[in-house]
């Protein structure tokens, strides 16, 4: 796990005056390119890790962190916890190490460092979405979560209708490059897609947050609800086994390869909220895919095919006299 390497890299940097990417790669048993990317990630996150060019150069950990990682200043500590915190839920060793580091930090910014550790959850499983750039608002929302400040949002829903509301930001989730804000509202916990937030203003009002709130648990409940809604209709299809991975990209976790048949095709189970939504995904496959069931999905495909034929008739025979 990358978080393990980042912690190890920090400890190596702390124990040495200077280290090259090649030396770190040998120490961590990774490639030189991987070691260099990890060093650059630490530096880009705001942790005091700097390169020195030229003969005899390398990477160094500067400031108070050079002798003790608790010598990080408040901004640097938050950067470290934001970088490593998301891995803590999946790696007990990382969680334990971060708890120890929090207890050792100066009390003046211990709370902010702890909040940074709990501010973000990473969920790598996609919901059939393309990769996207990180929204610019993420940094501002992270700061609001850490500082416990309410945020005034202008939000556009899926139909592009805009509304304004003031929310208590509780945490952020990165779901395979799609960012979500989990927040408290007058109507209880709500989840907002960050790329649909038109504008966000961090206020000076303190945010309220349940004492027992856990971002990982809250996100798990969101996923469970969404998955239940997204899997209301199941379909069984046959497709060339070598191309089954394409369906996985379209349907995400709602794609299950059940078996590979003797004719080289795979039997695959797919799910979506409605038969129409399954048919819309499959229509572009044409005859390369066969839908075994259910009948509503087959009917939707037939309807889509008829609509396309009506709109785009075969012009190759237009004007040809009858034989």
mmCIF file of C-alpha atoms in Angstrom:
data_model
loop_
_atom_site.group_PDB
_atom_site.id
_atom_site.type_symbol
_atom_site.label_atom_id
_atom_site.label_comp_id
_atom_site.label_asym_id
_atom_site.label_seq_id
_atom_site.Cartn_x
_atom_site.Cartn_y
_atom_site.Cartn_z
ATOM 1 C CA UNK A 1 0.000 0.000 0.000
ATOM 2 C CA UNK A 2 1.334 3.424 -0.932
ATOM 3 C CA UNK A 3 0.640 4.917 2.499
ATOM 4 C CA UNK A 4 2.974 2.333 4.041
ATOM 5 C CA UNK A 5 5.749 3.441 1.678
ATOM 6 C CA UNK A 6 5.165 7.121 2.407
ATOM 7 C CA UNK A 7 5.486 6.549 6.144
ATOM 8 C CA UNK A 8 8.605 4.432 5.557
ATOM 9 C CA UNK A 9 10.057 7.112 3.280
ATOM 10 C CA UNK A 10 9.501 9.747 5.975
ATOM 11 C CA UNK A 11 11.281 7.609 8.545
ATOM 12 C CA UNK A 12 14.219 7.024 6.169
ATOM 13 C CA UNK A 13 14.467 10.764 5.523
ATOM 14 C CA UNK A 14 14.325 11.439 9.254
ATOM 15 C CA UNK A 15 17.181 9.036 9.941
ATOM 16 C CA UNK A 16 19.501 10.397 7.233
ATOM 17 C CA UNK A 17 20.782 13.831 6.346
ATOM 18 C CA UNK A 18 20.069 13.213 2.664
ATOM 19 C CA UNK A 19 18.914 10.344 0.459
ATOM 20 C CA UNK A 20 18.713 9.849 -3.302
ATOM 21 C CA UNK A 21 15.748 8.294 -5.066
ATOM 22 C CA UNK A 22 17.923 5.297 -5.923
ATOM 23 C CA UNK A 23 18.942 4.818 -2.273
ATOM 24 C CA UNK A 24 15.331 5.090 -1.119
ATOM 25 C CA UNK A 25 14.248 2.635 -3.822
ATOM 26 C CA UNK A 26 16.790 0.094 -2.557
ATOM 27 C CA UNK A 27 15.719 0.664 1.043
ATOM 28 C CA UNK A 28 12.001 0.207 0.280
ATOM 29 C CA UNK A 29 12.510 -2.471 -2.416
ATOM 30 C CA UNK A 30 10.663 -0.519 -5.108
ATOM 31 C CA UNK A 31 11.662 0.957 -8.469
ATOM 32 C CA UNK A 32 13.554 4.238 -8.655
ATOM 33 C CA UNK A 33 10.591 5.790 -10.497
ATOM 34 C CA UNK A 34 8.226 4.737 -7.676
ATOM 35 C CA UNK A 35 10.561 6.130 -5.006
ATOM 36 C CA UNK A 36 10.833 9.425 -6.899
ATOM 37 C CA UNK A 37 7.043 9.682 -7.240
ATOM 38 C CA UNK A 38 6.612 9.092 -3.500
ATOM 39 C CA UNK A 39 9.154 11.792 -2.650
ATOM 40 C CA UNK A 40 7.455 14.208 -5.036
ATOM 41 C CA UNK A 41 4.044 13.366 -3.507
ATOM 42 C CA UNK A 42 5.301 14.199 -0.010
ATOM 43 C CA UNK A 43 6.785 17.469 -1.217
ATOM 44 C CA UNK A 44 3.707 18.448 -3.257
ATOM 45 C CA UNK A 45 1.456 17.827 -0.243
ATOM 46 C CA UNK A 46 3.267 20.537 1.724
ATOM 47 C CA UNK A 47 5.445 18.280 3.903
ATOM 48 C CA UNK A 48 8.993 19.780 4.221
ATOM 49 C CA UNK A 49 10.695 17.323 1.845
ATOM 50 C CA UNK A 50 12.965 19.093 -0.654
ATOM 51 C CA UNK A 51 15.322 17.967 -3.462
ATOM 52 C CA UNK A 52 18.858 19.273 -3.956
ATOM 53 C CA UNK A 53 20.122 19.106 -7.543
ATOM 54 C CA UNK A 54 23.619 18.409 -8.811
ATOM 55 C CA UNK A 55 26.438 16.050 -7.882
ATOM 56 C CA UNK A 56 26.020 14.836 -4.327
ATOM 57 C CA UNK A 57 22.422 16.005 -4.288
ATOM 58 C CA UNK A 58 19.355 14.171 -3.057
ATOM 59 C CA UNK A 59 16.241 14.634 -0.948
ATOM 60 C CA UNK A 60 16.137 15.985 2.595
ATOM 61 C CA UNK A 61 13.573 16.431 5.356
ATOM 62 C CA UNK A 62 13.987 19.952 6.700
ATOM 63 C CA UNK A 63 12.892 21.959 9.721
ATOM 64 C CA UNK A 64 11.870 20.509 13.073
ATOM 65 C CA UNK A 65 10.795 17.288 11.379
ATOM 66 C CA UNK A 66 14.463 16.563 10.624
ATOM 67 C CA UNK A 67 15.033 15.490 14.223
ATOM 68 C CA UNK A 68 11.473 14.632 15.236
ATOM 69 C CA UNK A 69 8.334 14.263 13.108
ATOM 70 C CA UNK A 70 6.440 16.032 15.885
ATOM 71 C CA UNK A 71 8.476 19.105 14.907
ATOM 72 C CA UNK A 72 6.152 19.605 11.948
ATOM 73 C CA UNK A 73 4.313 22.901 12.089
ATOM 74 C CA UNK A 74 0.507 23.027 12.031
ATOM 75 C CA UNK A 75 0.199 23.321 8.238
ATOM 76 C CA UNK A 76 2.718 20.543 7.624
ATOM 77 C CA UNK A 77 1.031 18.226 10.119
ATOM 78 C CA UNK A 78 -2.338 18.760 8.430
ATOM 79 C CA UNK A 79 -0.742 18.034 5.039
ATOM 80 C CA UNK A 80 0.718 14.778 6.375
ATOM 81 C CA UNK A 81 -2.557 13.624 7.876
ATOM 82 C CA UNK A 82 -4.564 14.540 4.762
ATOM 83 C CA UNK A 83 -2.098 12.539 2.650
ATOM 84 C CA UNK A 84 -1.988 9.439 4.851
ATOM 85 C CA UNK A 85 -5.324 9.574 6.680
ATOM 86 C CA UNK A 86 -7.451 7.944 3.921
ATOM 87 C CA UNK A 87 -5.353 4.777 4.150
ATOM 88 C CA UNK A 88 -5.835 4.460 7.900
ATOM 89 C CA UNK A 89 -9.223 2.766 7.643
ATOM 90 C CA UNK A 90 -7.737 -0.018 5.523
ATOM 91 C CA UNK A 91 -4.347 -0.315 7.234
ATOM 92 C CA UNK A 92 -4.354 -0.865 11.028
ATOM 93 C CA UNK A 93 -0.616 -0.169 11.260
ATOM 94 C CA UNK A 94 -1.055 3.231 9.614
ATOM 95 C CA UNK A 95 -3.995 4.010 11.904
ATOM 96 C CA UNK A 96 -1.939 3.091 14.965
ATOM 97 C CA UNK A 97 1.056 5.146 13.836
ATOM 98 C CA UNK A 98 -1.083 8.210 13.160
ATOM 99 C CA UNK A 99 -2.762 7.920 16.570
ATOM 100 C CA UNK A 100 0.648 7.889 18.244
ATOM 101 C CA UNK A 101 1.808 10.860 16.213
ATOM 102 C CA UNK A 102 -1.347 12.823 17.098
ATOM 103 C CA UNK A 103 -0.729 12.254 20.812
ATOM 104 C CA UNK A 104 2.845 13.500 20.429
ATOM 105 C CA UNK A 105 1.936 16.694 18.582
ATOM 106 C CA UNK A 106 1.754 20.023 20.419
ATOM 107 C CA UNK A 107 -1.685 20.503 21.905
ATOM 108 C CA UNK A 108 -2.179 23.807 20.082
ATOM 109 C CA UNK A 109 -2.829 22.086 16.759
ATOM 110 C CA UNK A 110 -3.502 18.479 17.757
ATOM 111 C CA UNK A 111 -7.247 18.843 17.126
ATOM 112 C CA UNK A 112 -6.722 20.113 13.568
ATOM 113 C CA UNK A 113 -4.307 17.283 12.787
ATOM 114 C CA UNK A 114 -6.794 14.737 14.118
ATOM 115 C CA UNK A 115 -9.562 16.344 12.062
ATOM 116 C CA UNK A 116 -7.364 16.171 8.959
ATOM 117 C CA UNK A 117 -6.824 12.453 9.524
ATOM 118 C CA UNK A 118 -10.593 11.891 9.550
ATOM 119 C CA UNK A 119 -11.497 14.386 6.806
ATOM 120 C CA UNK A 120 -11.237 12.136 3.734
ATOM 121 C CA UNK A 121 -12.199 8.594 2.786
ATOM 122 C CA UNK A 122 -10.976 6.977 -0.455
ATOM 123 C CA UNK A 123 -13.341 4.507 -2.129
ATOM 124 C CA UNK A 124 -11.630 3.057 -5.249
ATOM 125 C CA UNK A 125 -14.726 1.294 -6.653
ATOM 126 C CA UNK A 126 -16.290 3.317 -9.440
ATOM 127 C CA UNK A 127 -19.992 3.809 -10.107
ATOM 128 C CA UNK A 128 -19.611 3.522 -13.889
ATOM 129 C CA UNK A 129 -18.194 7.033 -14.148
ATOM 130 C CA UNK A 130 -15.294 8.290 -16.307
ATOM 131 C CA UNK A 131 -12.152 9.647 -14.717
ATOM 132 C CA UNK A 132 -12.364 13.330 -13.812
ATOM 133 C CA UNK A 133 -10.012 16.037 -12.663
ATOM 134 C CA UNK A 134 -9.968 16.883 -8.970
ATOM 135 C CA UNK A 135 -12.471 19.743 -8.407
ATOM 136 C CA UNK A 136 -10.909 23.029 -7.329
ATOM 137 C CA UNK A 137 -13.316 23.289 -4.384
ATOM 138 C CA UNK A 138 -11.918 20.185 -2.663
ATOM 139 C CA UNK A 139 -9.149 22.086 -0.853
ATOM 140 C CA UNK A 140 -11.549 24.737 0.466
ATOM 141 C CA UNK A 141 -14.014 22.089 1.630
ATOM 142 C CA UNK A 142 -11.227 20.113 3.313
ATOM 143 C CA UNK A 143 -10.232 23.234 5.215
ATOM 144 C CA UNK A 144 -13.840 23.739 6.318
ATOM 145 C CA UNK A 145 -14.055 20.140 7.549
ATOM 146 C CA UNK A 146 -10.829 20.491 9.524
ATOM 147 C CA UNK A 147 -11.662 23.917 10.986
ATOM 148 C CA UNK A 148 -15.273 22.875 11.722
ATOM 149 C CA UNK A 149 -16.802 25.818 9.843
ATOM 150 C CA UNK A 150 -20.198 25.908 8.145
ATOM 151 C CA UNK A 151 -20.306 26.313 4.357
ATOM 152 C CA UNK A 152 -22.809 28.155 2.177
ATOM 153 C CA UNK A 153 -23.337 26.121 -1.001
ATOM 154 C CA UNK A 154 -24.860 26.906 -4.362
ATOM 155 C CA UNK A 155 -25.702 23.455 -5.690
ATOM 156 C CA UNK A 156 -27.005 22.188 -9.047
ATOM 157 C CA UNK A 157 -28.815 18.847 -8.915
ATOM 158 C CA UNK A 158 -28.848 16.279 -11.726
ATOM 159 C CA UNK A 159 -31.541 18.282 -13.576
ATOM 160 C CA UNK A 160 -29.377 21.439 -13.245
ATOM 161 C CA UNK A 161 -31.820 23.110 -10.865
ATOM 162 C CA UNK A 162 -29.888 25.343 -8.473
ATOM 163 C CA UNK A 163 -30.461 25.854 -4.784
ATOM 164 C CA UNK A 164 -28.643 27.530 -1.900
ATOM 165 C CA UNK A 165 -28.157 26.033 1.531
ATOM 166 C CA UNK A 166 -25.870 26.259 4.540
ATOM 167 C CA UNK A 167 -24.362 22.922 5.614
ATOM 168 C CA UNK A 168 -22.132 21.489 8.322
ATOM 169 C CA UNK A 169 -19.266 19.756 6.435
ATOM 170 C CA UNK A 170 -18.453 16.401 8.026
ATOM 171 C CA UNK A 171 -16.093 14.807 5.532
ATOM 172 C CA UNK A 172 -15.049 14.237 1.921
ATOM 173 C CA UNK A 173 -14.969 11.020 -0.075
ATOM 174 C CA UNK A 174 -12.871 10.378 -3.177
ATOM 175 C CA UNK A 175 -14.658 7.627 -5.093
ATOM 176 C CA UNK A 176 -12.317 6.871 -7.993
ATOM 177 C CA UNK A 177 -11.834 10.571 -8.872
ATOM 178 C CA UNK A 178 -15.460 11.508 -8.167
ATOM 179 C CA UNK A 179 -15.570 13.640 -4.999
ATOM 180 C CA UNK A 180 -18.485 13.761 -2.553
ATOM 181 C CA UNK A 181 -19.150 15.999 0.453
ATOM 182 C CA UNK A 182 -20.932 14.355 3.385
ATOM 183 C CA UNK A 183 -22.615 17.083 5.391
ATOM 184 C CA UNK A 184 -25.269 17.835 7.960
ATOM 185 C CA UNK A 185 -28.311 19.865 6.896
ATOM 186 C CA UNK A 186 -31.619 20.904 8.415
ATOM 187 C CA UNK A 187 -33.051 17.635 7.065
ATOM 188 C CA UNK A 188 -30.234 15.446 8.387
ATOM 189 C CA UNK A 189 -27.202 13.915 6.692
ATOM 190 C CA UNK A 190 -26.911 14.594 2.970
ATOM 191 C CA UNK A 191 -24.321 13.766 0.299
ATOM 192 C CA UNK A 192 -23.339 16.289 -2.395
ATOM 193 C CA UNK A 193 -21.296 15.674 -5.535
ATOM 194 C CA UNK A 194 -18.510 18.243 -5.415
ATOM 195 C CA UNK A 195 -18.503 18.712 -9.203
ATOM 196 C CA UNK A 196 -22.119 19.901 -8.919
ATOM 197 C CA UNK A 197 -21.283 22.548 -6.336
ATOM 198 C CA UNK A 198 -21.367 25.808 -8.286
ATOM 199 C CA UNK A 199 -19.961 27.898 -5.453
ATOM 200 C CA UNK A 200 -18.926 27.361 -1.833
ATOM 201 C CA UNK A 201 -18.290 30.025 0.793
ATOM 202 C CA UNK A 202 -16.733 29.044 4.103
ATOM 203 C CA UNK A 203 -18.371 31.047 6.897
ATOM 204 C CA UNK A 204 -17.157 31.917 10.376
ATOM 205 C CA UNK A 205 -20.030 29.977 11.952
ATOM 206 C CA UNK A 206 -18.924 26.855 13.858
ATOM 207 C CA UNK A 207 -20.181 23.622 12.306
ATOM 208 C CA UNK A 208 -22.091 21.067 14.345
ATOM 209 C CA UNK A 209 -21.033 17.445 14.067
ATOM 210 C CA UNK A 210 -22.384 14.385 15.941
ATOM 211 C CA UNK A 211 -19.937 13.227 18.593
ATOM 212 C CA UNK A 212 -20.117 9.643 17.358
ATOM 213 C CA UNK A 213 -19.826 10.476 13.633
ATOM 214 C CA UNK A 214 -17.485 8.189 11.683
ATOM 215 C CA UNK A 215 -16.911 9.086 8.030
ATOM 216 C CA UNK A 216 -16.073 5.549 6.902
ATOM 217 C CA UNK A 217 -19.224 4.151 8.507
ATOM 218 C CA UNK A 218 -21.375 6.989 7.151
ATOM 219 C CA UNK A 219 -20.051 6.478 3.635
ATOM 220 C CA UNK A 220 -20.663 2.750 3.911
ATOM 221 C CA UNK A 221 -24.330 3.485 4.617
ATOM 222 C CA UNK A 222 -24.492 5.825 1.599
ATOM 223 C CA UNK A 223 -22.994 3.144 -0.649
ATOM 224 C CA UNK A 224 -25.389 0.509 0.674
ATOM 225 C CA UNK A 225 -28.390 2.739 -0.104
ATOM 226 C CA UNK A 226 -27.150 3.694 -3.576
ATOM 227 C CA UNK A 227 -26.291 0.100 -4.462
ATOM 228 C CA UNK A 228 -29.787 -1.010 -3.476
ATOM 229 C CA UNK A 229 -31.281 1.628 -5.784
ATOM 230 C CA UNK A 230 -28.892 0.824 -8.640
ATOM 231 C CA UNK A 231 -29.523 -2.928 -8.620
ATOM 232 C CA UNK A 232 -33.309 -3.007 -8.911
ATOM 233 C CA UNK A 233 -33.130 -4.716 -12.341
ATOM 234 C CA UNK A 234 -30.812 -7.596 -13.202
ATOM 235 C CA UNK A 235 -30.107 -8.918 -16.703
ATOM 236 C CA UNK A 236 -28.188 -11.959 -17.974
ATOM 237 C CA UNK A 237 -26.204 -11.517 -21.182
ATOM 238 C CA UNK A 238 -23.746 -13.463 -23.348
ATOM 239 C CA UNK A 239 -20.666 -11.695 -24.695
ATOM 240 C CA UNK A 240 -17.235 -12.636 -26.044
ATOM 241 C CA UNK A 241 -15.260 -13.531 -22.903
ATOM 242 C CA UNK A 242 -12.317 -11.431 -24.074
ATOM 243 C CA UNK A 243 -14.571 -8.340 -24.060
ATOM 244 C CA UNK A 244 -16.357 -8.908 -20.760
ATOM 245 C CA UNK A 245 -14.049 -6.383 -19.086
ATOM 246 C CA UNK A 246 -15.690 -3.623 -21.142
ATOM 247 C CA UNK A 247 -18.999 -4.389 -19.438
ATOM 248 C CA UNK A 248 -17.231 -4.163 -16.101
ATOM 249 C CA UNK A 249 -16.151 -0.641 -17.032
ATOM 250 C CA UNK A 250 -19.737 0.265 -17.948
ATOM 251 C CA UNK A 251 -21.517 -1.262 -14.956
ATOM 252 C CA UNK A 252 -18.844 -1.181 -12.241
ATOM 253 C CA UNK A 253 -19.598 -3.451 -9.313
ATOM 254 C CA UNK A 254 -22.944 -4.317 -10.917
ATOM 255 C CA UNK A 255 -21.224 -6.655 -13.337
ATOM 256 C CA UNK A 256 -20.685 -10.314 -12.397
ATOM 257 C CA UNK A 257 -19.068 -12.810 -14.769
ATOM 258 C CA UNK A 258 -20.870 -16.054 -13.892
ATOM 259 C CA UNK A 259 -19.196 -18.503 -16.278
ATOM 260 C CA UNK A 260 -17.149 -18.916 -19.453
ATOM 261 C CA UNK A 261 -18.846 -21.155 -22.002
ATOM 262 C CA UNK A 262 -17.303 -23.628 -24.447
ATOM 263 C CA UNK A 263 -18.019 -21.326 -27.411
ATOM 264 C CA UNK A 264 -15.740 -18.631 -25.938
ATOM 265 C CA UNK A 265 -18.534 -16.442 -24.645
ATOM 266 C CA UNK A 266 -19.053 -15.390 -21.040
ATOM 267 C CA UNK A 267 -22.371 -15.367 -19.208
ATOM 268 C CA UNK A 268 -22.557 -12.063 -17.347
ATOM 269 C CA UNK A 269 -25.054 -10.624 -14.860
ATOM 270 C CA UNK A 270 -25.652 -6.861 -15.011
ATOM 271 C CA UNK A 271 -27.725 -4.512 -12.880
ATOM 272 C CA UNK A 272 -29.142 -0.991 -13.127
ATOM 273 C CA UNK A 273 -32.133 0.879 -11.674
ATOM 274 C CA UNK A 274 -34.395 0.219 -14.681
ATOM 275 C CA UNK A 275 -34.572 -2.039 -17.778
ATOM 276 C CA UNK A 276 -34.212 1.072 -19.964
ATOM 277 C CA UNK A 277 -30.893 2.017 -18.362
ATOM 278 C CA UNK A 278 -29.492 -1.472 -19.009
ATOM 279 C CA UNK A 279 -30.711 -1.343 -22.607
ATOM 280 C CA UNK A 280 -29.170 2.088 -23.156
ATOM 281 C CA UNK A 281 -25.761 0.750 -22.092
ATOM 282 C CA UNK A 282 -26.072 -2.331 -24.298
ATOM 283 C CA UNK A 283 -27.601 -0.812 -27.434
ATOM 284 C CA UNK A 284 -24.212 0.153 -28.851
ATOM 285 C CA UNK A 285 -23.020 -3.455 -28.723
ATOM 286 C CA UNK A 286 -25.400 -4.469 -31.515
ATOM 287 C CA UNK A 287 -25.222 -8.173 -32.317
ATOM 288 C CA UNK A 288 -22.010 -8.556 -30.296
ATOM 289 C CA UNK A 289 -24.102 -9.155 -27.194
ATOM 290 C CA UNK A 290 -27.109 -11.382 -26.535
ATOM 291 C CA UNK A 291 -29.574 -10.590 -23.766
ATOM 292 C CA UNK A 292 -31.048 -13.789 -22.333
ATOM 293 C CA UNK A 293 -33.346 -12.135 -19.795
ATOM 294 C CA UNK A 294 -35.409 -10.389 -18.565
ATOM 295 C CA UNK A 295 -38.007 -9.654 -21.237
ATOM 296 C CA UNK A 296 -38.354 -5.936 -20.334
ATOM 297 C CA UNK A 297 -34.680 -5.338 -21.206
ATOM 298 C CA UNK A 298 -35.072 -7.171 -24.520
ATOM 299 C CA UNK A 299 -38.196 -5.118 -25.241
ATOM 300 C CA UNK A 300 -36.369 -1.852 -24.535
ATOM 301 C CA UNK A 301 -33.544 -2.894 -26.886
ATOM 302 C CA UNK A 302 -36.088 -3.690 -29.616
ATOM 303 C CA UNK A 303 -37.735 -0.311 -29.109
ATOM 304 C CA UNK A 304 -34.405 1.537 -29.265
ATOM 305 C CA UNK A 305 -33.484 -0.397 -32.414
ATOM 306 C CA UNK A 306 -36.793 0.487 -34.067
ATOM 307 C CA UNK A 307 -36.364 4.158 -33.162
ATOM 308 C CA UNK A 308 -32.861 4.228 -34.652
ATOM 309 C CA UNK A 309 -34.000 2.455 -37.816
ATOM 310 C CA UNK A 310 -36.827 4.952 -38.216
ATOM 311 C CA UNK A 311 -34.574 7.943 -37.763
ATOM 312 C CA UNK A 312 -31.620 6.606 -39.741
ATOM 313 C CA UNK A 313 -33.011 4.481 -42.614
ATOM 314 C CA UNK A 314 -30.650 2.533 -44.855
ATOM 315 C CA UNK A 315 -29.808 5.019 -47.636
ATOM 316 C CA UNK A 316 -27.684 2.578 -49.616
ATOM 317 C CA UNK A 317 -30.786 1.302 -51.442
ATOM 318 C CA UNK A 318 -32.555 4.661 -51.751
ATOM 319 C CA UNK A 319 -33.609 5.314 -55.339
ATOM 320 C CA UNK A 320 -32.811 1.799 -56.509
ATOM 321 C CA UNK A 321 -35.504 0.601 -58.936
ATOM 322 C CA UNK A 322 -37.199 -2.628 -58.000
ATOM 323 C CA UNK A 323 -35.633 -5.726 -59.539
#
